[in-house]
Tab-separated table of C-alpha atoms in Angstrom:
chain	number	residue	atom	x	y	z
A	23	UNK	CA	0.000	0.000	0.000
A	24	UNK	CA	1.565	3.266	-1.030
A	25	UNK	CA	1.016	6.380	1.026
A	26	UNK	CA	-1.458	8.718	-0.589
A	27	UNK	CA	-2.744	12.116	0.334
A	28	UNK	CA	-6.254	12.574	1.655
A	29	UNK	CA	-8.889	12.205	-1.004
A	30	UNK	CA	-6.629	10.225	-3.265
A	31	UNK	CA	-7.731	6.726	-4.283
A	32	UNK	CA	-5.098	4.098	-3.568
A	33	UNK	CA	-6.093	1.792	-6.399
A	34	UNK	CA	-8.534	1.494	-9.259
A	35	UNK	CA	-10.612	-0.562	-6.806
A	36	UNK	CA	-11.330	2.436	-4.640
A	37	UNK	CA	-13.477	5.510	-4.943
A	38	UNK	CA	-13.261	8.565	-2.705
A	39	UNK	CA	-15.990	11.157	-2.369
A	40	UNK	CA	-15.564	14.067	0.013
A	41	UNK	CA	-17.552	17.083	1.037
A	42	UNK	CA	-17.302	19.950	3.520
A	43	UNK	CA	-20.507	20.892	5.339
A	44	UNK	CA	-20.753	24.190	7.208
A	45	UNK	CA	-22.007	22.721	10.493
A	46	UNK	CA	-20.568	21.207	13.678
A	47	UNK	CA	-19.389	17.616	13.473
A	48	UNK	CA	-21.964	16.288	15.973
A	49	UNK	CA	-24.798	17.636	13.855
A	50	UNK	CA	-23.431	16.257	10.588
A	51	UNK	CA	-22.924	12.870	12.214
A	52	UNK	CA	-26.448	12.954	13.617
A	53	UNK	CA	-27.872	13.132	10.095
A	54	UNK	CA	-26.559	9.566	9.590
A	55	UNK	CA	-28.091	8.053	12.711
A	56	UNK	CA	-31.871	7.980	12.226
A	57	UNK	CA	-34.266	7.161	9.396
A	58	UNK	CA	-36.083	10.471	9.794
A	59	UNK	CA	-32.770	12.163	8.963
A	60	UNK	CA	-31.461	9.722	6.383
A	61	UNK	CA	-34.699	9.681	4.402
A	62	UNK	CA	-34.375	13.425	3.886
A	63	UNK	CA	-31.101	13.299	1.994
A	64	UNK	CA	-30.218	9.751	0.882
A	65	UNK	CA	-29.814	9.425	-2.880
A	66	UNK	CA	-29.808	11.832	-5.786
A	67	UNK	CA	-32.193	14.758	-6.085
A	68	UNK	CA	-35.729	13.485	-6.672
A	69	UNK	CA	-35.249	10.104	-4.996
A	70	UNK	CA	-36.904	8.838	-1.823
A	71	UNK	CA	-36.665	5.831	0.490
A	72	UNK	CA	-39.096	3.377	2.086
A	73	UNK	CA	-37.636	1.718	5.179
A	74	UNK	CA	-38.587	-1.794	6.292
A	75	UNK	CA	-36.099	-2.221	9.145
A	76	UNK	CA	-33.641	0.084	10.859
A	77	UNK	CA	-31.339	-0.424	13.797
A	78	UNK	CA	-28.443	1.958	14.269
A	79	UNK	CA	-25.746	-0.004	16.066
A	80	UNK	CA	-22.649	-1.938	15.021
A	81	UNK	CA	-24.020	-5.095	13.422
A	82	UNK	CA	-27.435	-3.458	12.959
A	83	UNK	CA	-29.136	-3.180	9.587
A	84	UNK	CA	-31.030	-0.726	7.469
A	85	UNK	CA	-33.290	-2.516	4.972
A	86	UNK	CA	-35.038	-0.232	2.540
A	87	UNK	CA	-36.095	0.497	-1.019
A	88	UNK	CA	-34.700	3.462	-2.847
A	89	UNK	CA	-37.074	5.010	-5.362
A	90	UNK	CA	-34.906	6.605	-8.015
A	91	UNK	CA	-35.732	9.935	-9.654
A	92	UNK	CA	-36.930	8.050	-12.752
A	93	UNK	CA	-39.291	5.841	-10.709
A	94	UNK	CA	-37.016	2.782	-10.631
A	95	UNK	CA	-37.022	0.881	-7.321
A	96	UNK	CA	-33.708	-0.373	-5.955
A	97	UNK	CA	-33.584	-2.898	-3.112
A	98	UNK	CA	-31.016	-1.741	-0.555
A	99	UNK	CA	-29.378	-3.297	2.469
A	100	UNK	CA	-26.883	-1.611	4.750
A	101	UNK	CA	-25.167	-2.923	7.849
A	102	UNK	CA	-22.993	-0.772	10.100
A	103	UNK	CA	-19.668	-2.381	10.923
A	104	UNK	CA	-18.293	0.452	13.053
A	105	UNK	CA	-19.913	3.428	14.752
A	106	UNK	CA	-17.632	5.916	16.528
A	107	UNK	CA	-19.572	9.153	17.090
A	108	UNK	CA	-18.926	11.756	15.829
A	109	UNK	CA	-15.736	10.823	13.968
A	110	UNK	CA	-16.248	7.635	12.016
A	111	UNK	CA	-18.803	5.310	10.445
A	112	UNK	CA	-18.189	2.122	8.495
A	113	UNK	CA	-20.920	0.326	6.611
A	114	UNK	CA	-21.396	-2.580	4.254
A	115	UNK	CA	-23.727	-1.751	1.402
A	116	UNK	CA	-25.467	-4.269	-0.809
A	117	UNK	CA	-28.865	-5.182	-2.201
A	118	UNK	CA	-29.768	-7.748	0.465
A	119	UNK	CA	-28.266	-9.484	3.517
A	120	UNK	CA	-25.232	-11.638	2.576
A	121	UNK	CA	-25.108	-10.072	-0.883
A	122	UNK	CA	-21.764	-11.388	-2.186
A	123	UNK	CA	-21.253	-8.134	-4.052
A	124	UNK	CA	-21.738	-5.912	-1.004
A	125	UNK	CA	-18.896	-3.456	-0.450
A	126	UNK	CA	-17.609	-1.502	2.510
A	127	UNK	CA	-17.501	2.253	2.798
A	128	UNK	CA	-15.708	4.116	5.564
A	129	UNK	CA	-16.877	7.620	6.367
A	130	UNK	CA	-14.756	9.982	8.449
A	131	UNK	CA	-15.895	13.309	9.875
A	132	UNK	CA	-13.099	15.806	10.483
A	133	UNK	CA	-13.589	19.282	11.921
A	134	UNK	CA	-12.036	22.007	9.797
A	135	UNK	CA	-12.274	25.799	9.728
A	136	UNK	CA	-15.273	25.685	7.377
A	137	UNK	CA	-17.198	23.141	9.454
A	138	UNK	CA	-16.946	19.395	8.945
A	139	UNK	CA	-15.146	17.533	6.217
A	140	UNK	CA	-16.810	14.220	5.293
A	141	UNK	CA	-14.700	11.737	3.402
A	142	UNK	CA	-16.142	8.489	2.129
A	143	UNK	CA	-13.714	5.827	0.968
A	144	UNK	CA	-15.104	2.736	-0.674
A	145	UNK	CA	-12.788	-0.153	-1.433
A	146	UNK	CA	-14.061	-2.973	-3.581
A	147	UNK	CA	-12.604	-6.459	-3.209
A	148	UNK	CA	-11.812	-6.575	-6.903
A	149	UNK	CA	-11.874	-4.210	-9.810
A	150	UNK	CA	-14.698	-6.344	-11.222
A	151	UNK	CA	-16.822	-5.691	-8.155
A	152	UNK	CA	-16.133	-2.005	-8.444
A	153	UNK	CA	-17.259	-2.167	-12.038
A	154	UNK	CA	-20.411	-3.997	-10.996
A	155	UNK	CA	-21.206	-1.382	-8.395
A	156	UNK	CA	-20.624	1.304	-10.940
A	157	UNK	CA	-22.919	-0.546	-13.285
A	158	UNK	CA	-25.605	-0.721	-10.636
A	159	UNK	CA	-25.428	3.034	-10.438
A	160	UNK	CA	-26.395	3.239	-14.083
A	161	UNK	CA	-23.173	2.571	-15.804
A	162	UNK	CA	-22.793	0.467	-18.870
A	163	UNK	CA	-21.893	-3.123	-19.348
A	164	UNK	CA	-18.422	-3.962	-20.507
A	165	UNK	CA	-15.351	-1.847	-21.023
A	166	UNK	CA	-16.387	0.822	-18.561
A	167	UNK	CA	-12.906	1.240	-17.160
A	168	UNK	CA	-11.280	1.668	-20.530
A	169	UNK	CA	-14.033	3.927	-21.715
A	170	UNK	CA	-14.050	5.937	-18.563
A	171	UNK	CA	-10.330	6.583	-18.881
A	172	UNK	CA	-10.765	7.238	-22.569
A	173	UNK	CA	-13.601	9.654	-21.978
A	174	UNK	CA	-11.645	11.414	-19.246
A	175	UNK	CA	-8.696	11.737	-21.545
A	176	UNK	CA	-10.837	13.095	-24.324
A	177	UNK	CA	-12.738	15.626	-22.269
A	178	UNK	CA	-9.478	16.848	-20.717
A	179	UNK	CA	-7.414	17.065	-23.843
A	180	UNK	CA	-9.700	17.750	-26.769
A	181	UNK	CA	-10.539	21.365	-27.262
A	182	UNK	CA	-14.257	22.067	-27.483
A	183	UNK	CA	-15.082	22.702	-31.084
A	184	UNK	CA	-17.507	25.193	-32.557
A	185	UNK	CA	-20.144	22.502	-33.003
A	186	UNK	CA	-19.388	20.624	-29.746
B	5	UNK	CA	-38.115	-0.723	-21.830
B	6	UNK	CA	-37.435	-0.851	-25.556
B	7	UNK	CA	-33.807	-0.574	-26.510
B	8	UNK	CA	-32.872	2.377	-28.614
B	9	UNK	CA	-31.471	1.641	-32.030
B	10	UNK	CA	-27.693	1.218	-32.111
B	11	UNK	CA	-27.468	4.057	-34.560
B	12	UNK	CA	-28.910	6.562	-32.101
B	13	UNK	CA	-27.680	5.268	-28.742
B	14	UNK	CA	-24.061	5.780	-27.796
B	15	UNK	CA	-24.195	2.940	-25.241
B	16	UNK	CA	-25.511	0.428	-27.704
B	17	UNK	CA	-22.836	1.534	-30.132
B	18	UNK	CA	-20.040	0.735	-27.674
B	19	UNK	CA	-21.588	-2.556	-26.558
B	20	UNK	CA	-19.796	-4.019	-29.601
B	21	UNK	CA	-16.181	-4.890	-28.643
B	22	UNK	CA	-14.651	-4.100	-32.054
B	23	UNK	CA	-16.119	-0.614	-31.895
B	24	UNK	CA	-14.533	-0.129	-28.469
B	25	UNK	CA	-11.229	-1.265	-29.958
B	26	UNK	CA	-11.552	1.375	-32.646
B	27	UNK	CA	-12.045	4.063	-29.997
B	28	UNK	CA	-8.960	2.903	-28.126
B	29	UNK	CA	-6.912	2.913	-31.344
B	30	UNK	CA	-8.025	6.463	-32.053
B	31	UNK	CA	-6.716	7.676	-28.692
B	32	UNK	CA	-3.309	8.232	-30.237
B	33	UNK	CA	-4.723	10.400	-33.002
B	34	UNK	CA	-6.519	10.390	-36.313
B	35	UNK	CA	-6.231	7.402	-38.621
B	36	UNK	CA	-7.448	6.393	-42.057
B	37	UNK	CA	-9.747	3.365	-42.377
B	38	UNK	CA	-7.004	1.289	-44.040
B	39	UNK	CA	-4.805	1.515	-40.931
B	40	UNK	CA	-7.686	0.747	-38.598
B	41	UNK	CA	-8.599	-2.337	-40.661
B	42	UNK	CA	-5.035	-3.607	-40.431
B	43	UNK	CA	-4.865	-3.032	-36.674
B	44	UNK	CA	-8.185	-4.767	-36.110
B	45	UNK	CA	-7.391	-7.539	-38.578
B	46	UNK	CA	-10.771	-7.171	-40.210
B	47	UNK	CA	-11.858	-6.336	-43.763
B	48	UNK	CA	-12.235	-2.687	-44.657
B	49	UNK	CA	-15.998	-2.764	-45.400
B	50	UNK	CA	-16.652	-4.103	-41.879
B	51	UNK	CA	-14.429	-1.452	-40.346
B	52	UNK	CA	-16.176	1.239	-42.365
B	53	UNK	CA	-19.539	0.034	-41.109
B	54	UNK	CA	-18.368	0.275	-37.495
B	55	UNK	CA	-16.968	3.745	-38.135
B	56	UNK	CA	-20.278	4.852	-39.605
B	57	UNK	CA	-22.118	3.722	-36.438
B	58	UNK	CA	-19.586	5.470	-34.204
B	59	UNK	CA	-19.918	8.630	-36.254
B	60	UNK	CA	-23.707	8.600	-36.097
B	61	UNK	CA	-23.736	8.509	-32.280
B	62	UNK	CA	-21.133	11.276	-32.027
B	63	UNK	CA	-18.160	9.204	-30.840
B	64	UNK	CA	-16.073	9.599	-33.982
B	65	UNK	CA	-15.658	12.445	-36.419
B	66	UNK	CA	-14.074	12.337	-39.855
B	67	UNK	CA	-12.486	14.845	-42.172
B	68	UNK	CA	-11.022	14.822	-45.631
B	69	UNK	CA	-7.212	15.150	-45.766
B	70	UNK	CA	-5.982	15.179	-49.354
B	71	UNK	CA	-6.997	11.894	-50.943
B	72	UNK	CA	-7.981	10.113	-47.779
B	73	UNK	CA	-10.499	10.430	-44.991
B	74	UNK	CA	-9.166	10.575	-41.422
B	75	UNK	CA	-11.147	9.370	-38.424
B	76	UNK	CA	-10.664	10.759	-34.915
B	77	UNK	CA	-12.370	10.790	-31.515
B	78	UNK	CA	-15.317	13.086	-30.956
B	79	UNK	CA	-15.637	14.327	-27.393
B	80	UNK	CA	-19.369	14.972	-27.597
B	81	UNK	CA	-20.484	11.346	-27.395
B	82	UNK	CA	-17.744	10.393	-24.960
B	83	UNK	CA	-18.763	13.009	-22.463
B	84	UNK	CA	-22.092	11.238	-21.995
B	85	UNK	CA	-20.283	7.944	-21.413
B	86	UNK	CA	-17.975	9.578	-18.911
B	87	UNK	CA	-20.854	11.010	-16.908
B	88	UNK	CA	-22.667	7.692	-16.972
B	89	UNK	CA	-19.656	5.718	-15.808
B	90	UNK	CA	-19.204	8.115	-12.917
B	91	UNK	CA	-22.567	6.983	-11.532
B	92	UNK	CA	-21.352	5.864	-8.118
B	93	UNK	CA	-19.507	9.082	-7.325
B	94	UNK	CA	-22.390	11.024	-8.815
B	95	UNK	CA	-24.825	9.272	-6.471
B	96	UNK	CA	-22.820	10.320	-3.429
B	97	UNK	CA	-22.036	13.796	-4.639
B	98	UNK	CA	-25.758	14.442	-5.046
B	99	UNK	CA	-26.549	12.792	-1.706
B	100	UNK	CA	-23.988	15.018	0.024
B	101	UNK	CA	-25.549	18.071	-1.624
B	102	UNK	CA	-28.866	17.117	-0.073
B	103	UNK	CA	-27.209	16.246	3.241
B	104	UNK	CA	-25.635	19.703	3.343
B	105	UNK	CA	-28.989	21.410	2.758
B	106	UNK	CA	-30.675	19.239	5.381
B	107	UNK	CA	-27.990	19.820	8.018
B	108	UNK	CA	-28.358	23.575	7.492
B	109	UNK	CA	-32.071	23.130	8.305
B	110	UNK	CA	-31.204	21.158	11.439
B	111	UNK	CA	-28.743	23.841	12.474
B	112	UNK	CA	-31.436	26.484	12.100
B	113	UNK	CA	-33.925	24.468	14.174
B	114	UNK	CA	-31.414	23.869	16.975
B	115	UNK	CA	-30.574	27.556	17.144
B	116	UNK	CA	-34.240	28.460	17.482
B	117	UNK	CA	-34.843	25.992	20.316
């Protein structure tokens, strides 16, 4: 494992998403601890959740359906593996209990001058699993990695043209 | 849901492995169809057909250069692919946007109490 700076993925099996929220750490953490909070912000704009079971403790589960903005229903299952208020949360995220493709995300909450910095690191067991997760979140089948890199390269290096 | 025709849907267009190979070959720059055929080891008419599909969905552009036609990558179609592939990060970026707005509400409430 090579040392990397904060917010830098260590491998192509990892994704890092971070965000600074202008609020005290305790309050930001609290938004992760109850369904009445989670249901207000979980998922992209226009989505909502229906919860069937929720128990916020290490080893506890959140079983719910996410209704996507386009009306698609996604079965969701989350189990917390570590809860250290207000600094850290680790969770396994899949479609159902014992989902072999479930993956772990670790969220850290760091105070900074602007408020609280949330960093979510998700490491997939294999690149294939990462690709599958990406696919679940509306990616395409086959060659995503190559195409993603290709697309990144193109959008970074090709000048926008008059018709583009 | 009915699948869109390959000729209008960028994702259907790149579901075909040879067409993805063409895109990768074009990363290094523009090429004529003859070179692409050689690289792919497939007859020129087949390669031309793939290029036509890629052009119609906005992944490849072509231009005349003297006697030959050169094919190169077109960023317009690829941008859509890039955004789509970034779905996981996108999901969380949008969730964190909503989290931020919600926490501001909470903060307001707590201050009023």
